[in-house]
Coordinates of C-alpha atoms (C1' of nucleotides) in Angstrom, one line a residue:
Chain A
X1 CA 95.8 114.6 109.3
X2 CA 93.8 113.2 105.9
X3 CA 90.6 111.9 106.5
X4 CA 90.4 108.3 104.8
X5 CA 87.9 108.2 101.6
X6 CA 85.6 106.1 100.8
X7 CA 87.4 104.3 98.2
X8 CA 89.3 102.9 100.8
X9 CA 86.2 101.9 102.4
X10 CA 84.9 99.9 99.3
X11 CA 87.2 97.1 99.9
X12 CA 87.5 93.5 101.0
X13 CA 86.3 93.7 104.9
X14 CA 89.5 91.4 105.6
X15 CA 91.7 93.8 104.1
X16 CA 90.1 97.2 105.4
X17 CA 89.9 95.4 108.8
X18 CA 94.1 95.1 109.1
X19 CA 93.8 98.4 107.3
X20 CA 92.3 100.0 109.9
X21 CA 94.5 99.6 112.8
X22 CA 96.4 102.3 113.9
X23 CA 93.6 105.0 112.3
X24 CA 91.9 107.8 114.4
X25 CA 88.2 107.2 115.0
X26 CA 86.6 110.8 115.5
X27 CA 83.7 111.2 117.0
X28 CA 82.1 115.6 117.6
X29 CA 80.1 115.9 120.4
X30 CA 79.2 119.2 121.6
X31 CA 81.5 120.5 119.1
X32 CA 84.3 118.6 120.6
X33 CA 86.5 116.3 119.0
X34 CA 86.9 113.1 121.0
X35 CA 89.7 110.8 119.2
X36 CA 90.5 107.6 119.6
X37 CA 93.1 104.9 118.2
X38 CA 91.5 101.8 116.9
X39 CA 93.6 99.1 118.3
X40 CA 90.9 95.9 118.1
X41 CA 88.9 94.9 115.1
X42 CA 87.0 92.0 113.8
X43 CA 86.0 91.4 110.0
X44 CA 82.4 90.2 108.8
X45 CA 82.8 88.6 105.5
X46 CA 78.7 88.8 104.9
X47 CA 76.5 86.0 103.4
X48 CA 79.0 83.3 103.3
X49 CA 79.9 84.2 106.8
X50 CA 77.7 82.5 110.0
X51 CA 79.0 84.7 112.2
X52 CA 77.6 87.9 110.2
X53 CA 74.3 89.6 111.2
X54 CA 73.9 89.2 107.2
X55 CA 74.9 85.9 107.0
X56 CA 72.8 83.7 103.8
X57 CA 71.9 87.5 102.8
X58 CA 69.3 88.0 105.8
X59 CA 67.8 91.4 105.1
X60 CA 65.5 93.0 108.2
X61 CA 65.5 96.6 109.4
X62 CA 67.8 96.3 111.7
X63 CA 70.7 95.3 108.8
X64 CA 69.9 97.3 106.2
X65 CA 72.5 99.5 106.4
X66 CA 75.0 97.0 105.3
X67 CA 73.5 96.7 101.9
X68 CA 74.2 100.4 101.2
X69 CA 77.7 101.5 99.8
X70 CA 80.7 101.7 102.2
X71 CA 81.7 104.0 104.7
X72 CA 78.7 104.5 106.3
X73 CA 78.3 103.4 110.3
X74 CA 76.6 100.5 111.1
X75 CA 75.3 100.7 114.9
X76 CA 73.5 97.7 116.4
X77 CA 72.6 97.1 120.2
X78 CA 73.6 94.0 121.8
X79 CA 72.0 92.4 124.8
X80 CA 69.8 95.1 125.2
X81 CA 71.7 97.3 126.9
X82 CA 75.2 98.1 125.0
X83 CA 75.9 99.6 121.4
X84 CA 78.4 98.4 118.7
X85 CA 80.2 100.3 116.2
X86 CA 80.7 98.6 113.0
X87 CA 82.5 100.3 109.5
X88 CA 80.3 99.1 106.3
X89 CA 82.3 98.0 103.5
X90 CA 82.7 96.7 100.0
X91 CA 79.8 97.8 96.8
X92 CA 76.4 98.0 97.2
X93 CA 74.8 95.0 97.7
X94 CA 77.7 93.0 99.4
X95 CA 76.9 93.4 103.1
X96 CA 79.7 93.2 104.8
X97 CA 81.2 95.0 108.0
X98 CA 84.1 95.6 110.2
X99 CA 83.3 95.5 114.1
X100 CA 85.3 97.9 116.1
X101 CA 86.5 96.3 119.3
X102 CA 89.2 98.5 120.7
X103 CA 90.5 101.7 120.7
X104 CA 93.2 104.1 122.9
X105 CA 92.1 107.8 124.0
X106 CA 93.8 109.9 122.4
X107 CA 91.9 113.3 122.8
X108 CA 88.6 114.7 124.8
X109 CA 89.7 112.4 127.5
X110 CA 87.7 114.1 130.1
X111 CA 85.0 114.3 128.6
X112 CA 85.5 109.9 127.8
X113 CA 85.7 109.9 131.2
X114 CA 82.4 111.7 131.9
X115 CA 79.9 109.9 129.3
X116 CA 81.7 106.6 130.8
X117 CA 81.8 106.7 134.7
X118 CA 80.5 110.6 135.2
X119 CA 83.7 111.2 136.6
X120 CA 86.5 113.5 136.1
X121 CA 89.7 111.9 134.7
X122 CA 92.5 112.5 137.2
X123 CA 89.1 110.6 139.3
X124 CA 89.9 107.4 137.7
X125 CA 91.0 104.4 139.3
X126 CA 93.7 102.1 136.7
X127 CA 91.7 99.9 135.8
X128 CA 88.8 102.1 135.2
X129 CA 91.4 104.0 132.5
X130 CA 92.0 100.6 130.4
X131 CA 87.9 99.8 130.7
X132 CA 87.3 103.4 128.9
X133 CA 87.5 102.2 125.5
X134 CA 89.0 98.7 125.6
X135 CA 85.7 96.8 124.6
X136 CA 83.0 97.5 121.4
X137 CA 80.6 98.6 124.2
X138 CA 83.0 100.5 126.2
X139 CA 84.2 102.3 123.9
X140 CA 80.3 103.4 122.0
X141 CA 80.0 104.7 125.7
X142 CA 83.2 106.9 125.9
X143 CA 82.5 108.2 122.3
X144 CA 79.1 108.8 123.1
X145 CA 77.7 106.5 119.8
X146 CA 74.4 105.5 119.7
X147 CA 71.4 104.4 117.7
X148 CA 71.4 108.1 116.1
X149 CA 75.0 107.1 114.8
X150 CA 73.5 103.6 112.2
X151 CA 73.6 105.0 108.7
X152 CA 76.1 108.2 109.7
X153 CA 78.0 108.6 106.9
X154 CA 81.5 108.4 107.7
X155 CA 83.0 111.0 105.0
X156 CA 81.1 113.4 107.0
X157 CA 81.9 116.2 109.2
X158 CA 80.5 114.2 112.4
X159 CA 81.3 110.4 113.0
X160 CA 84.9 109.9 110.6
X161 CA 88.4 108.1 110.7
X162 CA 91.8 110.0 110.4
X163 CA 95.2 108.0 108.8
X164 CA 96.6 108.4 112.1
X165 CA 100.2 108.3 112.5
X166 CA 102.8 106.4 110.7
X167 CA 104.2 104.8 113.9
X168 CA 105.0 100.9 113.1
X169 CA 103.6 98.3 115.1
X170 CA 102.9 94.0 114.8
X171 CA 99.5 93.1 114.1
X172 CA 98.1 89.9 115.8
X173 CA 95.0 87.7 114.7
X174 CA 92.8 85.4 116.2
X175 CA 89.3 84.0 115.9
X176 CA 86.7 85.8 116.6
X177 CA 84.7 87.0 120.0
X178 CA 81.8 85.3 121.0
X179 CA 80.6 83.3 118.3
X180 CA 80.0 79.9 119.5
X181 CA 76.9 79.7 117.3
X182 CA 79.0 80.2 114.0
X183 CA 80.0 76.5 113.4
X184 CA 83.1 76.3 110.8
X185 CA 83.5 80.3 110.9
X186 CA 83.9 80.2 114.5
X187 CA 87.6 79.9 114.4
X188 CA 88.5 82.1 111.2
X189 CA 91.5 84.3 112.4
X190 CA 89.3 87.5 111.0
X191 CA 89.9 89.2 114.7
X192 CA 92.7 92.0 114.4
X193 CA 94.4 94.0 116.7
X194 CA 97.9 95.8 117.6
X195 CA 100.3 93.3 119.5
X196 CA 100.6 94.7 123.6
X197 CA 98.6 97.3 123.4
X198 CA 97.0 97.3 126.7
X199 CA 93.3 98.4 124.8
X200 CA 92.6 95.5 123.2
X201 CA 89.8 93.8 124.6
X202 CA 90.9 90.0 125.3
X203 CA 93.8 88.3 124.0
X204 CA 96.7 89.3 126.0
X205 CA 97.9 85.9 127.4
X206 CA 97.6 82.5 126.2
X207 CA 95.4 82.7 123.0
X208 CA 98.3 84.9 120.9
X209 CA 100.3 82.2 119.7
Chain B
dC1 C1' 94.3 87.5 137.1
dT2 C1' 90.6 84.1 135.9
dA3 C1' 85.6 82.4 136.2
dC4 C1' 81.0 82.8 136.6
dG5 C1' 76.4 84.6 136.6
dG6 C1' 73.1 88.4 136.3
dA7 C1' 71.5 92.5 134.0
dT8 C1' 68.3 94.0 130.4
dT9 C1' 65.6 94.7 126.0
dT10 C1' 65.8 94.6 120.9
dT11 C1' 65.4 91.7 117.2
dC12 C1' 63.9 87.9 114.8
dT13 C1' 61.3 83.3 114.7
Chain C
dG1 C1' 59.7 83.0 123.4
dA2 C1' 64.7 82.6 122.8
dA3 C1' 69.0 84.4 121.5
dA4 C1' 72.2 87.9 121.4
dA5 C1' 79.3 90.5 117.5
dT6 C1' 78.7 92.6 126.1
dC7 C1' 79.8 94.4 130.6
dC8 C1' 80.3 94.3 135.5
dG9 C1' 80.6 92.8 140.2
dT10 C1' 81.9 89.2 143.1
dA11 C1' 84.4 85.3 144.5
dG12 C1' 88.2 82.4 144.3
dT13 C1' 93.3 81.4 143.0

DNA sequence: CTACGGATTTTCT
DNA sequence: GAAAATCCGTAGT
């Protein structure tokens, strides 16, 4: 399976965001490969955007990253205690950023299952199998990202993204999670994910029109 | 299955 | 000092 370049990561966030569904995120720990399928994204359009962390072109420390080229990771923590996985995209100098929400095991599943709940697999109660990856926290957890990952280049050998396969499937939108404070962006359907795929974080009932 | 509140600490003002 | 791109347990339907 190809391992996606970083042309394809120099890109609108809108576009790359749809883009990515369906793509392998890879992640070698311990010289293991543990796979997943992203299923769940949001897009973060940068300055214009109220929702971004680099919204009116902030610049601090923590969102530097985004100012760099794309296809780098940019790795945040969020109410102190959980991690979030976001792609960098478009040229240096445009900070923008697509979140990953969601993803499906695919491979290394016991050892998901070990960073998550320090349990074997087979262990796992149901709903303790969907809450492995099915959230951006969740699934930084199971992949065992953290603050070591912001800035890891992506066209490395270590954190990447595969093309996946070439299975078909519907994409649904929405707005975005959590983002009262965004005024007019807070209902821009920039959230992304694969229709009934039971991963996706939130979504599943009423709000899929 | 939905709703709510608490946990916990980095980041920015 | 307040907010934050979240998660989990508990209680109720």
């Amino acid at each position: 399976m190809e391992k996606v370049n970083r042309e394809f990561y120099n890109r609108n966030s809108l576009l790359v965001a749809k883009e990515l569904l369906g793509k392998y995120l890879v992640h070698v720990v311990g010289g293991e490969e543990l796979i997943c399928k992203l299923v769940e994204v949001e897009a973060y359009m940068g300055p214009e955007d109220k929702a971004a962390h680099s919204y009116g072109g902030r610049r601090t420390e923590r969102v530097e990253v985004m100012y760099g080229p794309a296809g780098y990771a940019y790795v945040y923590i969020i109410y102190g205690m959980y991690y979030c996985l976001n792609v960098v995209v478009e040229r240096e100098g445009l900070p923008q950023a697509v979140l990953i929400r969601g993803a499906e095991p695919i491979k290394g599943l016991e050892e998901m299952s070990k960073l998550r709940f320090k349990k074997e697999y087979k262990e796992l109660k149901k709903r303790e199998v969907i809450n492995l990856t099915s959230g951006p926290g969740k699934l930084c957890s199971a992949l065992n990202i953290d603050k070591t990952c912001n800035g890891a280049d992506l066209c490395g050998e270590n954190l990447y993204i595969l093309e996946g396969e070439k299975e078909p499937f519907e994409i649904g939108a929405s707005a975005r999670v959590n983002i009262d404070y965004a005024e007019e962006y807070r209902e821009k359907p920039w959230r992304f994910f694969i229709k009934d795929n039971p991963f996706v974080s939130k979504g599943l009932n009423k709000k899929i029109k």
